[in-house]
Amino acid sequence: MIAQRAGTTALRRVAAAPSSVFKLAPLAMQTRTFQTDKLTPAEASALLAQQRLKRPVSPHLEIYDPKQTWFGGSAWQRITGASFSGALYASAVAYLAAPLVGWHLESASLVAAAAALPVAVKGGLKFLVAWPFVFHAINGVRHLAFDLGIGFTRATIIKTGWYFWGASIVGGLYLAFFM
Amino acid sequence: MASVARSSALLKQVAAKQSVAATGLRVAAFHTTSRKSLLPPLPQRIEGTVNDPVEVPPTSPSHGSYHWTFDRVVAAGLIPLTVAPFAAGSLNPTMDAILAATILIHSHTGFTNIVVDYVPSKRVPKARKLFTWGLNAATVLVGLALYEFETTDVGLTETIKRVWKA
């Protein structure tokens, strides 16, 4: 009995004393091994912002239907409108700068320059100007109808989109070669 | 003893956390699928705290639905103005000037929409200001040029007709 008590006392003493031999001593004493960190709200927000950057991004451009992303009416409405207005702005500024730089951009010079081009180039350039014009015009009417709520369902938008693409090409060809 | 076996796993975790914390990497990484960098998330900024509600934008008579309606009214007004030269063959100078002015206003509002969409003021405030004022200056210049063109030259529709039939 004395030997047993001596054994348990010895164990207790070993468990209580920090020792390099018996490394699991702290666990036998049920000490906490995890600590909570104290973060200020700013640090916590910064950590959240960092973590958000590491989250996986759902696939978007690589899986979406290219017929809708690349041929969508509103995207091309913007592209054609911006190219037309950009050309207008550029030529207007060039017209203002012409006397200072020595160019001739009056209507008579433009007509003469256009007349001197070969027929194929004339037709091609006219189509390049006519198609965006027709597309923007008829698609603009379509978008105004959308703004009134007419035909604003997904199926209708996709189907009529293709009709308007065809109509704009036909209209552009007509304006370029038959006007 | 079983408790000793469990505790050794716990000790390994403690050691691991301490070593990660020591290198300064505290953010956990996700690797469930391959990372594609198509349009990665932008630098994240948390304004206020995560518990603040979304701020309601301030009302403004010139930047709200009236602006949108004005855009559509100008666009709708352009339809008869554009059909007229095709129908009538040519336009008298006043109608031509009205067409040119309406096209200018339409271009300006269109470009403003593009700038608003692609140059957000929260992310690039200086670029947004630059583009907005640059656009205003360009519109004034183009207005001046169109005025000059209409008064000293034959006008927009007439020029297009002549160049087209050249």
PDB file of N, CA and C in Angstrom, chain A residues 24 27 33-35 37 39 45 47-57 60-62 78 82 85-86 88-89 92-93 95-96 105-108 110-111 114-115 122 126 129-130 133 136 141 144 147 175-176 179, chain B residues 4 7 11 13-14 17 26-28 30 35-36 38-39 41-42 44 46 50 68 72 76 79 82 86 103-104 106-108 111 113-114 117-118 135 138-139 141-142 144-145 148-149 152-154 159 162-166:
ATOM      1  N   LEU A  24       4.465  15.265 -22.799  1.00  0.00           N
ATOM      2  CA  LEU A  24       3.005  15.410 -22.832  1.00  0.00           C
ATOM      3  C   LEU A  24       2.468  15.919 -21.503  1.00  0.00           C
ATOM      4  N   LEU A  27      -0.516  18.416 -21.453  1.00  0.00           N
ATOM      5  CA  LEU A  27      -1.817  17.883 -21.839  1.00  0.00           C
ATOM      6  C   LEU A  27      -2.418  17.064 -20.704  1.00  0.00           C
ATOM      7  N   THR A  33      -4.395  24.668 -25.329  1.00  0.00           N
ATOM      8  CA  THR A  33      -3.335  24.772 -26.326  1.00  0.00           C
ATOM      9  C   THR A  33      -3.664  25.770 -27.419  1.00  0.00           C
ATOM     10  N   PHE A  34      -4.910  26.148 -27.589  1.00  0.00           N
ATOM     11  CA  PHE A  34      -5.248  27.160 -28.582  1.00  0.00           C
ATOM     12  C   PHE A  34      -5.449  28.486 -27.897  1.00  0.00           C
ATOM     13  N   GLN A  35      -5.057  29.521 -28.555  1.00  0.00           N
ATOM     14  CA  GLN A  35      -5.240  30.858 -28.001  1.00  0.00           C
ATOM     15  C   GLN A  35      -6.112  31.665 -28.948  1.00  0.00           C
ATOM     16  N   ASP A  37      -6.784  35.217 -30.716  1.00  0.00           N
ATOM     17  CA  ASP A  37      -6.021  36.435 -30.986  1.00  0.00           C
ATOM     18  C   ASP A  37      -6.922  37.630 -30.808  1.00  0.00           C
ATOM     19  N   LEU A  39      -7.982  40.978 -32.286  1.00  0.00           N
ATOM     20  CA  LEU A  39      -7.874  41.765 -33.503  1.00  0.00           C
ATOM     21  C   LEU A  39      -8.704  43.020 -33.345  1.00  0.00           C
ATOM     22  N   SER A  45     -11.297  43.412 -40.651  1.00  0.00           N
ATOM     23  CA  SER A  45     -11.765  43.731 -42.002  1.00  0.00           C
ATOM     24  C   SER A  45     -10.686  43.461 -43.033  1.00  0.00           C
ATOM     25  N   LEU A  47      -8.325  41.279 -42.826  1.00  0.00           N
ATOM     26  CA  LEU A  47      -8.207  39.828 -43.001  1.00  0.00           C
ATOM     27  C   LEU A  47      -9.323  39.304 -43.880  1.00  0.00           C
ATOM     28  N   LEU A  48     -10.544  39.817 -43.664  1.00  0.00           N
ATOM     29  CA  LEU A  48     -11.672  39.396 -44.490  1.00  0.00           C
ATOM     30  C   LEU A  48     -11.437  39.773 -45.946  1.00  0.00           C
ATOM     31  N   ALA A  49     -10.938  40.977 -46.172  1.00  0.00           N
ATOM     32  CA  ALA A  49     -10.687  41.411 -47.551  1.00  0.00           C
ATOM     33  C   ALA A  49      -9.656  40.516 -48.218  1.00  0.00           C
ATOM     34  N   GLN A  50      -8.600  40.163 -47.479  1.00  0.00           N
ATOM     35  CA  GLN A  50      -7.589  39.251 -48.028  1.00  0.00           C
ATOM     36  C   GLN A  50      -8.196  37.893 -48.360  1.00  0.00           C
ATOM     37  N   GLN A  51      -9.040  37.406 -47.442  1.00  0.00           N
ATOM     38  CA  GLN A  51      -9.629  36.078 -47.633  1.00  0.00           C
ATOM     39  C   GLN A  51     -10.551  36.068 -48.841  1.00  0.00           C
ATOM     40  N   ARG A  52     -11.296  37.165 -49.037  1.00  0.00           N
ATOM     41  CA  ARG A  52     -12.220  37.224 -50.175  1.00  0.00           C
ATOM     42  C   ARG A  52     -11.487  37.080 -51.486  1.00  0.00           C
ATOM     43  N   LEU A  53     -10.268  37.634 -51.568  1.00  0.00           N
ATOM     44  CA  LEU A  53      -9.519  37.536 -52.818  1.00  0.00           C
ATOM     45  C   LEU A  53      -9.130  36.106 -53.115  1.00  0.00           C
ATOM     46  N   LYS A  54      -9.049  35.272 -52.076  1.00  0.00           N
ATOM     47  CA  LYS A  54      -8.618  33.905 -52.310  1.00  0.00           C
ATOM     48  C   LYS A  54      -9.788  32.976 -52.593  1.00  0.00           C
ATOM     49  N   ARG A  55     -11.017  33.481 -52.505  1.00  0.00           N
ATOM     50  CA  ARG A  55     -12.155  32.598 -52.751  1.00  0.00           C
ATOM     51  C   ARG A  55     -12.199  32.216 -54.208  1.00  0.00           C
ATOM     52  N   PRO A  56     -12.710  31.003 -54.547  1.00  0.00           N
ATOM     53  CA  PRO A  56     -12.781  30.634 -55.959  1.00  0.00           C
ATOM     54  C   PRO A  56     -13.825  31.462 -56.678  1.00  0.00           C
ATOM     55  N   VAL A  57     -13.539  31.836 -57.929  1.00  0.00           N
ATOM     56  CA  VAL A  57     -14.467  32.610 -58.747  1.00  0.00           C
ATOM     57  C   VAL A  57     -15.259  31.642 -59.595  1.00  0.00           C
ATOM     58  N   HIS A  60     -17.591  32.208 -65.507  1.00  0.00           N
ATOM     59  CA  HIS A  60     -18.615  33.074 -66.090  1.00  0.00           C
ATOM     60  C   HIS A  60     -18.419  33.201 -67.591  1.00  0.00           C
ATOM     61  N   LEU A  61     -17.379  33.906 -68.023  1.00  0.00           N
ATOM     62  CA  LEU A  61     -17.201  34.128 -69.450  1.00  0.00           C
ATOM     63  C   LEU A  61     -16.945  32.831 -70.192  1.00  0.00           C
ATOM     64  N   GLU A  62     -16.239  31.885 -69.542  1.00  0.00           N
ATOM     65  CA  GLU A  62     -15.868  30.694 -70.310  1.00  0.00           C
ATOM     66  C   GLU A  62     -17.016  29.708 -70.466  1.00  0.00           C
ATOM     67  N   ARG A  78     -24.165  49.572 -78.398  1.00  0.00           N
ATOM     68  CA  ARG A  78     -23.186  50.482 -77.814  1.00  0.00           C
ATOM     69  C   ARG A  78     -21.952  50.606 -78.705  1.00  0.00           C
ATOM     70  N   ALA A  82     -20.973  54.051 -80.363  1.00  0.00           N
ATOM     71  CA  ALA A  82     -19.733  54.698 -79.947  1.00  0.00           C
ATOM     72  C   ALA A  82     -18.807  54.908 -81.139  1.00  0.00           C
ATOM     73  N   SER A  85     -20.281  57.898 -83.159  1.00  0.00           N
ATOM     74  CA  SER A  85     -20.065  59.172 -82.465  1.00  0.00           C
ATOM     75  C   SER A  85     -18.588  59.489 -82.364  1.00  0.00           C
ATOM     76  N   GLY A  86     -17.773  58.457 -82.166  1.00  0.00           N
ATOM     77  CA  GLY A  86     -16.332  58.688 -82.115  1.00  0.00           C
ATOM     78  C   GLY A  86     -15.817  59.226 -83.438  1.00  0.00           C
ATOM     79  N   LEU A  88     -17.621  60.878 -85.601  1.00  0.00           N
ATOM     80  CA  LEU A  88     -18.140  62.240 -85.728  1.00  0.00           C
ATOM     81  C   LEU A  88     -17.288  63.218 -84.940  1.00  0.00           C
ATOM     82  N   TYR A  89     -16.970  62.859 -83.692  1.00  0.00           N
ATOM     83  CA  TYR A  89     -16.156  63.742 -82.854  1.00  0.00           C
ATOM     84  C   TYR A  89     -14.773  63.942 -83.468  1.00  0.00           C
ATOM     85  N   ALA A  92     -15.017  66.119 -86.549  1.00  0.00           N
ATOM     86  CA  ALA A  92     -15.341  67.509 -86.218  1.00  0.00           C
ATOM     87  C   ALA A  92     -14.105  68.239 -85.707  1.00  0.00           C
ATOM     88  N   VAL A  93     -13.347  67.576 -84.828  1.00  0.00           N
ATOM     89  CA  VAL A  93     -12.132  68.210 -84.321  1.00  0.00           C
ATOM     90  C   VAL A  93     -11.124  68.389 -85.449  1.00  0.00           C
ATOM     91  N   TYR A  95     -11.907  68.872 -88.551  1.00  0.00           N
ATOM     92  CA  TYR A  95     -12.405  69.981 -89.353  1.00  0.00           C
ATOM     93  C   TYR A  95     -12.009  71.311 -88.740  1.00  0.00           C
ATOM     94  N   LEU A  96     -12.066  71.386 -87.388  1.00  0.00           N
ATOM     95  CA  LEU A  96     -11.665  72.629 -86.729  1.00  0.00           C
ATOM     96  C   LEU A  96     -10.165  72.865 -86.844  1.00  0.00           C
ATOM     97  N   LEU A 105     -10.688  69.877 -95.555  1.00  0.00           N
ATOM     98  CA  LEU A 105     -11.767  68.971 -95.161  1.00  0.00           C
ATOM     99  C   LEU A 105     -13.137  69.579 -95.455  1.00  0.00           C
ATOM    100  N   GLU A 106     -13.207  70.498 -96.441  1.00  0.00           N
ATOM    101  CA  GLU A 106     -14.542  71.022 -96.775  1.00  0.00           C
ATOM    102  C   GLU A 106     -15.283  69.956 -97.561  1.00  0.00           C
ATOM    103  N   SER A 107     -16.556  70.148 -97.724  1.00  0.00           N
ATOM    104  CA  SER A 107     -17.371  69.114 -98.365  1.00  0.00           C
ATOM    105  C   SER A 107     -16.898  68.864 -99.788  1.00  0.00           C
ATOM    106  N   ALA A 108     -16.479  69.934-100.468  1.00  0.00           N
ATOM    107  CA  ALA A 108     -16.051  69.756-101.866  1.00  0.00           C
ATOM    108  C   ALA A 108     -14.832  68.848-101.953  1.00  0.00           C
ATOM    109  N   LEU A 110     -13.927  66.588 -99.761  1.00  0.00           N
ATOM    110  CA  LEU A 110     -14.313  65.225 -99.392  1.00  0.00           C
ATOM    111  C   LEU A 110     -14.960  64.516-100.571  1.00  0.00           C
ATOM    112  N   VAL A 111     -15.823  65.244-101.294  1.00  0.00           N
ATOM    113  CA  VAL A 111     -16.497  64.641-102.450  1.00  0.00           C
ATOM    114  C   VAL A 111     -15.478  64.254-103.500  1.00  0.00           C
ATOM    115  N   ALA A 114     -13.598  61.195-102.418  1.00  0.00           N
ATOM    116  CA  ALA A 114     -14.411  59.979-102.509  1.00  0.00           C
ATOM    117  C   ALA A 114     -14.558  59.532-103.948  1.00  0.00           C
ATOM    118  N   ALA A 115     -14.690  60.508-104.867  1.00  0.00           N
ATOM    119  CA  ALA A 115     -14.885  60.147-106.261  1.00  0.00           C
ATOM    120  C   ALA A 115     -13.652  59.481-106.842  1.00  0.00           C
ATOM    121  N   LYS A 122     -14.963  51.938-102.724  1.00  0.00           N
ATOM    122  CA  LYS A 122     -16.119  52.791-102.391  1.00  0.00           C
ATOM    123  C   LYS A 122     -17.231  51.948-101.804  1.00  0.00           C
ATOM    124  N   LYS A 126     -18.553  52.148 -98.030  1.00  0.00           N
ATOM    125  CA  LYS A 126     -19.952  52.536 -97.804  1.00  0.00           C
ATOM    126  C   LYS A 126     -20.666  51.478 -96.984  1.00  0.00           C
ATOM    127  N   VAL A 129     -19.809  51.857 -93.372  1.00  0.00           N
ATOM    128  CA  VAL A 129     -20.506  52.956 -92.707  1.00  0.00           C
ATOM    129  C   VAL A 129     -21.992  52.658 -92.604  1.00  0.00           C
ATOM    130  N   ALA A 130     -22.545  52.028 -93.643  1.00  0.00           N
ATOM    131  CA  ALA A 130     -23.995  51.845 -93.664  1.00  0.00           C
ATOM    132  C   ALA A 130     -24.454  50.796 -92.673  1.00  0.00           C
ATOM    133  N   PHE A 133     -24.810  52.016 -89.123  1.00  0.00           N
ATOM    134  CA  PHE A 133     -25.889  52.995 -89.051  1.00  0.00           C
ATOM    135  C   PHE A 133     -27.238  52.286 -88.995  1.00  0.00           C
ATOM    136  N   HIS A 136     -27.637  50.306 -85.681  1.00  0.00           N
ATOM    137  CA  HIS A 136     -27.910  51.153 -84.524  1.00  0.00           C
ATOM    138  C   HIS A 136     -29.315  51.717 -84.583  1.00  0.00           C
ATOM    139  N   VAL A 141     -34.631  51.297 -82.127  1.00  0.00           N
ATOM    140  CA  VAL A 141     -36.089  51.193 -82.016  1.00  0.00           C
ATOM    141  C   VAL A 141     -36.450  49.990 -81.147  1.00  0.00           C
ATOM    142  N   LEU A 144     -35.925  50.875 -77.564  1.00  0.00           N
ATOM    143  CA  LEU A 144     -36.988  51.750 -77.061  1.00  0.00           C
ATOM    144  C   LEU A 144     -38.245  50.928 -76.777  1.00  0.00           C
ATOM    145  N   ASP A 147     -37.768  49.356 -73.541  1.00  0.00           N
ATOM    146  CA  ASP A 147     -37.968  50.287 -72.441  1.00  0.00           C
ATOM    147  C   ASP A 147     -39.432  50.483 -72.138  1.00  0.00           C
ATOM    148  N   LEU A 175     -28.173  50.109 -98.695  1.00  0.00           N
ATOM    149  CA  LEU A 175     -27.710  51.498 -98.668  1.00  0.00           C
ATOM    150  C   LEU A 175     -26.373  51.661 -99.365  1.00  0.00           C
ATOM    151  N   ALA A 176     -25.501  50.651 -99.227  1.00  0.00           N
ATOM    152  CA  ALA A 176     -24.160  50.798 -99.797  1.00  0.00           C
ATOM    153  C   ALA A 176     -24.167  50.649-101.309  1.00  0.00           C
ATOM    154  N   MET A 179     -28.034  52.784-103.260  1.00  0.00           N
ATOM    155  CA  MET A 179     -28.452  54.163-102.960  1.00  0.00           C
ATOM    156  C   MET A 179     -27.420  55.123-103.507  1.00  0.00           C
TER     157      MET A 179
ATOM    158  N   VAL B   4      -3.934   9.883 -24.523  1.00  0.00           N
ATOM    159  CA  VAL B   4      -2.593  10.325 -24.926  1.00  0.00           C
ATOM    160  C   VAL B   4      -2.482  10.341 -26.440  1.00  0.00           C
ATOM    161  N   SER B   7      -4.300  13.267 -27.757  1.00  0.00           N
ATOM    162  CA  SER B   7      -3.620  14.507 -27.409  1.00  0.00           C
ATOM    163  C   SER B   7      -2.426  14.731 -28.322  1.00  0.00           C
ATOM    164  N   LEU B  11      -1.465  18.093 -30.309  1.00  0.00           N
ATOM    165  CA  LEU B  11      -0.187  18.772 -30.170  1.00  0.00           C
ATOM    166  C   LEU B  11       0.393  19.105 -31.534  1.00  0.00           C
ATOM    167  N   GLN B  13      -1.323  19.717 -34.221  1.00  0.00           N
ATOM    168  CA  GLN B  13      -2.085  20.862 -34.746  1.00  0.00           C
ATOM    169  C   GLN B  13      -1.569  22.145 -34.148  1.00  0.00           C
ATOM    170  N   VAL B  14      -1.306  22.114 -32.854  1.00  0.00           N
ATOM    171  CA  VAL B  14      -0.815  23.315 -32.182  1.00  0.00           C
ATOM    172  C   VAL B  14       0.503  23.731 -32.800  1.00  0.00           C
ATOM    173  N   LYS B  17      -0.121  25.249 -36.276  1.00  0.00           N
ATOM    174  CA  LYS B  17      -0.673  26.597 -36.256  1.00  0.00           C
ATOM    175  C   LYS B  17       0.397  27.577 -35.852  1.00  0.00           C
ATOM    176  N   ARG B  26      -1.804  33.962 -42.460  1.00  0.00           N
ATOM    177  CA  ARG B  26      -2.907  33.560 -41.618  1.00  0.00           C
ATOM    178  C   ARG B  26      -4.147  33.268 -42.435  1.00  0.00           C
ATOM    179  N   VAL B  27      -4.077  33.532 -43.763  1.00  0.00           N
ATOM    180  CA  VAL B  27      -5.263  33.364 -44.591  1.00  0.00           C
ATOM    181  C   VAL B  27      -5.250  31.954 -45.158  1.00  0.00           C
ATOM    182  N   ALA B  28      -6.366  31.247 -45.042  1.00  0.00           N
ATOM    183  CA  ALA B  28      -6.454  29.881 -45.558  1.00  0.00           C
ATOM    184  C   ALA B  28      -6.627  29.917 -47.070  1.00  0.00           C
ATOM    185  N   PHE B  30      -7.836  28.173 -50.754  1.00  0.00           N
ATOM    186  CA  PHE B  30      -8.767  27.199 -51.318  1.00  0.00           C
ATOM    187  C   PHE B  30      -8.162  26.610 -52.574  1.00  0.00           C
ATOM    188  N   ARG B  35      -7.450  27.363 -60.607  1.00  0.00           N
ATOM    189  CA  ARG B  35      -7.810  28.770 -60.585  1.00  0.00           C
ATOM    190  C   ARG B  35      -7.575  29.365 -61.968  1.00  0.00           C
ATOM    191  N   LYS B  36      -8.637  29.939 -62.508  1.00  0.00           N
ATOM    192  CA  LYS B  36      -8.488  30.650 -63.781  1.00  0.00           C
ATOM    193  C   LYS B  36      -8.590  32.134 -63.467  1.00  0.00           C
ATOM    194  N   LEU B  38      -9.628  34.655 -65.129  1.00  0.00           N
ATOM    195  CA  LEU B  38     -10.503  35.479 -65.957  1.00  0.00           C
ATOM    196  C   LEU B  38     -11.296  36.413 -65.072  1.00  0.00           C
ATOM    197  N   LEU B  39     -11.015  37.703 -65.206  1.00  0.00           N
ATOM    198  CA  LEU B  39     -11.697  38.686 -64.380  1.00  0.00           C
ATOM    199  C   LEU B  39     -11.644  38.295 -62.904  1.00  0.00           C
ATOM    200  N   PRO B  41     -11.368  38.751 -58.797  1.00  0.00           N
ATOM    201  CA  PRO B  41     -12.005  39.788 -57.990  1.00  0.00           C
ATOM    202  C   PRO B  41     -11.072  40.976 -57.787  1.00  0.00           C
ATOM    203  N   LEU B  42     -11.685  42.143 -57.737  1.00  0.00           N
ATOM    204  CA  LEU B  42     -10.904  43.372 -57.605  1.00  0.00           C
ATOM    205  C   LEU B  42     -10.425  43.515 -56.165  1.00  0.00           C
ATOM    206  N   GLN B  44     -10.430  44.190 -52.600  1.00  0.00           N
ATOM    207  CA  GLN B  44     -11.623  44.297 -51.766  1.00  0.00           C
ATOM    208  C   GLN B  44     -11.425  45.395 -50.745  1.00  0.00           C
ATOM    209  N   ILE B  46     -13.598  47.117 -47.490  1.00  0.00           N
ATOM    210  CA  ILE B  46     -14.807  47.055 -46.655  1.00  0.00           C
ATOM    211  C   ILE B  46     -14.963  48.417 -46.012  1.00  0.00           C
ATOM    212  N   VAL B  50     -18.801  45.082 -41.534  1.00  0.00           N
ATOM    213  CA  VAL B  50     -19.581  44.182 -42.375  1.00  0.00           C
ATOM    214  C   VAL B  50     -21.043  44.179 -41.969  1.00  0.00           C
ATOM    215  N   TRP B  68     -32.670  59.421 -67.358  1.00  0.00           N
ATOM    216  CA  TRP B  68     -32.966  58.271 -68.211  1.00  0.00           C
ATOM    217  C   TRP B  68     -34.053  58.626 -69.223  1.00  0.00           C
ATOM    218  N   ARG B  72     -34.062  58.732 -73.438  1.00  0.00           N
ATOM    219  CA  ARG B  72     -34.969  58.018 -74.354  1.00  0.00           C
ATOM    220  C   ARG B  72     -35.742  58.988 -75.228  1.00  0.00           C
ATOM    221  N   ALA B  76     -35.780  58.826 -79.188  1.00  0.00           N
ATOM    222  CA  ALA B  76     -37.028  58.688 -79.947  1.00  0.00           C
ATOM    223  C   ALA B  76     -37.194  59.831 -80.927  1.00  0.00           C
ATOM    224  N   ILE B  79     -35.590  59.449 -84.395  1.00  0.00           N
ATOM    225  CA  ILE B  79     -36.127  58.538 -85.423  1.00  0.00           C
ATOM    226  C   ILE B  79     -36.746  59.316 -86.581  1.00  0.00           C
ATOM    227  N   THR B  82     -34.136  61.284 -88.569  1.00  0.00           N
ATOM    228  CA  THR B  82     -33.241  60.518 -89.440  1.00  0.00           C
ATOM    229  C   THR B  82     -33.963  60.007 -90.674  1.00  0.00           C
ATOM    230  N   PHE B  86     -34.007  60.796 -95.817  1.00  0.00           N
ATOM    231  CA  PHE B  86     -34.208  59.728 -96.785  1.00  0.00           C
ATOM    232  C   PHE B  86     -35.510  59.909 -97.543  1.00  0.00           C
ATOM    233  N   ILE B 103     -28.204  64.935 -82.811  1.00  0.00           N
ATOM    234  CA  ILE B 103     -27.187  63.885 -82.850  1.00  0.00           C
ATOM    235  C   ILE B 103     -26.101  64.189 -81.830  1.00  0.00           C
ATOM    236  N   LEU B 104     -25.738  65.475 -81.696  1.00  0.00           N
ATOM    237  CA  LEU B 104     -24.695  65.841 -80.736  1.00  0.00           C
ATOM    238  C   LEU B 104     -25.127  65.510 -79.309  1.00  0.00           C
ATOM    239  N   HIS B 106     -27.387  63.342 -78.392  1.00  0.00           N
ATOM    240  CA  HIS B 106     -27.476  61.891 -78.278  1.00  0.00           C
ATOM    241  C   HIS B 106     -26.098  61.272 -78.077  1.00  0.00           C
ATOM    242  N   SER B 107     -25.109  61.763 -78.858  1.00  0.00           N
ATOM    243  CA  SER B 107     -23.744  61.259 -78.704  1.00  0.00           C
ATOM    244  C   SER B 107     -23.216  61.561 -77.309  1.00  0.00           C
ATOM    245  N   HIS B 108     -23.497  62.776 -76.830  1.00  0.00           N
ATOM    246  CA  HIS B 108     -22.972  63.138 -75.519  1.00  0.00           C
ATOM    247  C   HIS B 108     -23.560  62.261 -74.428  1.00  0.00           C
ATOM    248  N   PHE B 111     -22.055  58.719 -74.732  1.00  0.00           N
ATOM    249  CA  PHE B 111     -20.701  58.637 -74.191  1.00  0.00           C
ATOM    250  C   PHE B 111     -20.698  58.743 -72.676  1.00  0.00           C
ATOM    251  N   ASN B 113     -22.982  57.619 -70.696  1.00  0.00           N
ATOM    252  CA  ASN B 113     -23.335  56.297 -70.177  1.00  0.00           C
ATOM    253  C   ASN B 113     -22.146  55.362 -70.211  1.00  0.00           C
ATOM    254  N   ILE B 114     -21.344  55.436 -71.283  1.00  0.00           N
ATOM    255  CA  ILE B 114     -20.181  54.556 -71.379  1.00  0.00           C
ATOM    256  C   ILE B 114     -19.184  54.883 -70.275  1.00  0.00           C
ATOM    257  N   ASP B 117     -20.392  53.663 -66.959  1.00  0.00           N
ATOM    258  CA  ASP B 117     -20.352  52.207 -66.813  1.00  0.00           C
ATOM    259  C   ASP B 117     -18.956  51.676 -66.587  1.00  0.00           C
ATOM    260  N   TYR B 118     -17.958  52.262 -67.267  1.00  0.00           N
ATOM    261  CA  TYR B 118     -16.647  51.620 -67.262  1.00  0.00           C
ATOM    262  C   TYR B 118     -15.594  52.342 -66.442  1.00  0.00           C
ATOM    263  N   LEU B 135     -14.919  64.753 -71.944  1.00  0.00           N
ATOM    264  CA  LEU B 135     -16.085  64.586 -72.810  1.00  0.00           C
ATOM    265  C   LEU B 135     -16.830  65.897 -72.975  1.00  0.00           C
ATOM    266  N   ALA B 138     -14.883  68.015 -75.330  1.00  0.00           N
ATOM    267  CA  ALA B 138     -14.981  67.509 -76.705  1.00  0.00           C
ATOM    268  C   ALA B 138     -16.340  67.845 -77.300  1.00  0.00           C
ATOM    269  N   THR B 139     -17.402  67.729 -76.503  1.00  0.00           N
ATOM    270  CA  THR B 139     -18.740  68.035 -77.027  1.00  0.00           C
ATOM    271  C   THR B 139     -18.849  69.501 -77.419  1.00  0.00           C
ATOM    272  N   LEU B 141     -16.394  71.399 -78.408  1.00  0.00           N
ATOM    273  CA  LEU B 141     -15.622  71.565 -79.644  1.00  0.00           C
ATOM    274  C   LEU B 141     -16.400  71.069 -80.849  1.00  0.00           C
ATOM    275  N   VAL B 142     -17.033  69.901 -80.691  1.00  0.00           N
ATOM    276  CA  VAL B 142     -17.782  69.328 -81.808  1.00  0.00           C
ATOM    277  C   VAL B 142     -18.976  70.213 -82.134  1.00  0.00           C
ATOM    278  N   LEU B 144     -19.099  73.422 -81.802  1.00  0.00           N
ATOM    279  CA  LEU B 144     -18.535  74.550 -82.552  1.00  0.00           C
ATOM    280  C   LEU B 144     -18.256  74.154 -83.996  1.00  0.00           C
ATOM    281  N   ALA B 145     -17.657  72.969 -84.165  1.00  0.00           N
ATOM    282  CA  ALA B 145     -17.332  72.507 -85.517  1.00  0.00           C
ATOM    283  C   ALA B 145     -18.595  72.320 -86.351  1.00  0.00           C
ATOM    284  N   GLU B 148     -19.858  75.665 -87.417  1.00  0.00           N
ATOM    285  CA  GLU B 148     -19.054  76.153 -88.541  1.00  0.00           C
ATOM    286  C   GLU B 148     -19.432  75.438 -89.825  1.00  0.00           C
ATOM    287  N   PHE B 149     -19.589  74.104 -89.723  1.00  0.00           N
ATOM    288  CA  PHE B 149     -19.870  73.305 -90.911  1.00  0.00           C
ATOM    289  C   PHE B 149     -21.221  73.669 -91.496  1.00  0.00           C
ATOM    290  N   THR B 152     -20.844  77.683 -92.820  1.00  0.00           N
ATOM    291  CA  THR B 152     -19.948  78.012 -93.924  1.00  0.00           C
ATOM    292  C   THR B 152     -19.937  76.958 -95.010  1.00  0.00           C
ATOM    293  N   ASP B 153     -20.446  75.769 -94.730  1.00  0.00           N
ATOM    294  CA  ASP B 153     -20.437  74.695 -95.714  1.00  0.00           C
ATOM    295  C   ASP B 153     -21.873  74.258 -95.975  1.00  0.00           C
ATOM    296  N   VAL B 154     -22.042  73.158 -96.719  1.00  0.00           N
ATOM    297  CA  VAL B 154     -23.396  72.833 -97.181  1.00  0.00           C
ATOM    298  C   VAL B 154     -24.258  72.145 -96.125  1.00  0.00           C
ATOM    299  N   THR B 159     -23.721  66.925 -97.357  1.00  0.00           N
ATOM    300  CA  THR B 159     -22.372  66.387 -97.534  1.00  0.00           C
ATOM    301  C   THR B 159     -22.404  64.873 -97.660  1.00  0.00           C
ATOM    302  N   ARG B 162     -23.692  63.882-101.034  1.00  0.00           N
ATOM    303  CA  ARG B 162     -22.749  64.094-102.139  1.00  0.00           C
ATOM    304  C   ARG B 162     -21.618  63.094-102.102  1.00  0.00           C
ATOM    305  N   VAL B 163     -21.096  62.818-100.886  1.00  0.00           N
ATOM    306  CA  VAL B 163     -19.995  61.849-100.783  1.00  0.00           C
ATOM    307  C   VAL B 163     -20.498  60.463-101.176  1.00  0.00           C
ATOM    308  N   TRP B 164     -21.732  60.148-100.786  1.00  0.00           N
ATOM    309  CA  TRP B 164     -22.276  58.817-101.069  1.00  0.00           C
ATOM    310  C   TRP B 164     -22.414  58.606-102.567  1.00  0.00           C
ATOM    311  N   LYS B 165     -22.882  59.638-103.266  1.00  0.00           N
ATOM    312  CA  LYS B 165     -23.142  59.457-104.683  1.00  0.00           C
ATOM    313  C   LYS B 165     -21.928  59.814-105.535  1.00  0.00           C
ATOM    314  N   ALA B 166     -20.798  60.098-104.918  1.00  0.00           N
ATOM    315  CA  ALA B 166     -19.613  60.495-105.672  1.00  0.00           C
ATOM    316  C   ALA B 166     -19.044  59.314-106.452  1.00  0.00           C
TER     317      ALA B 166
END
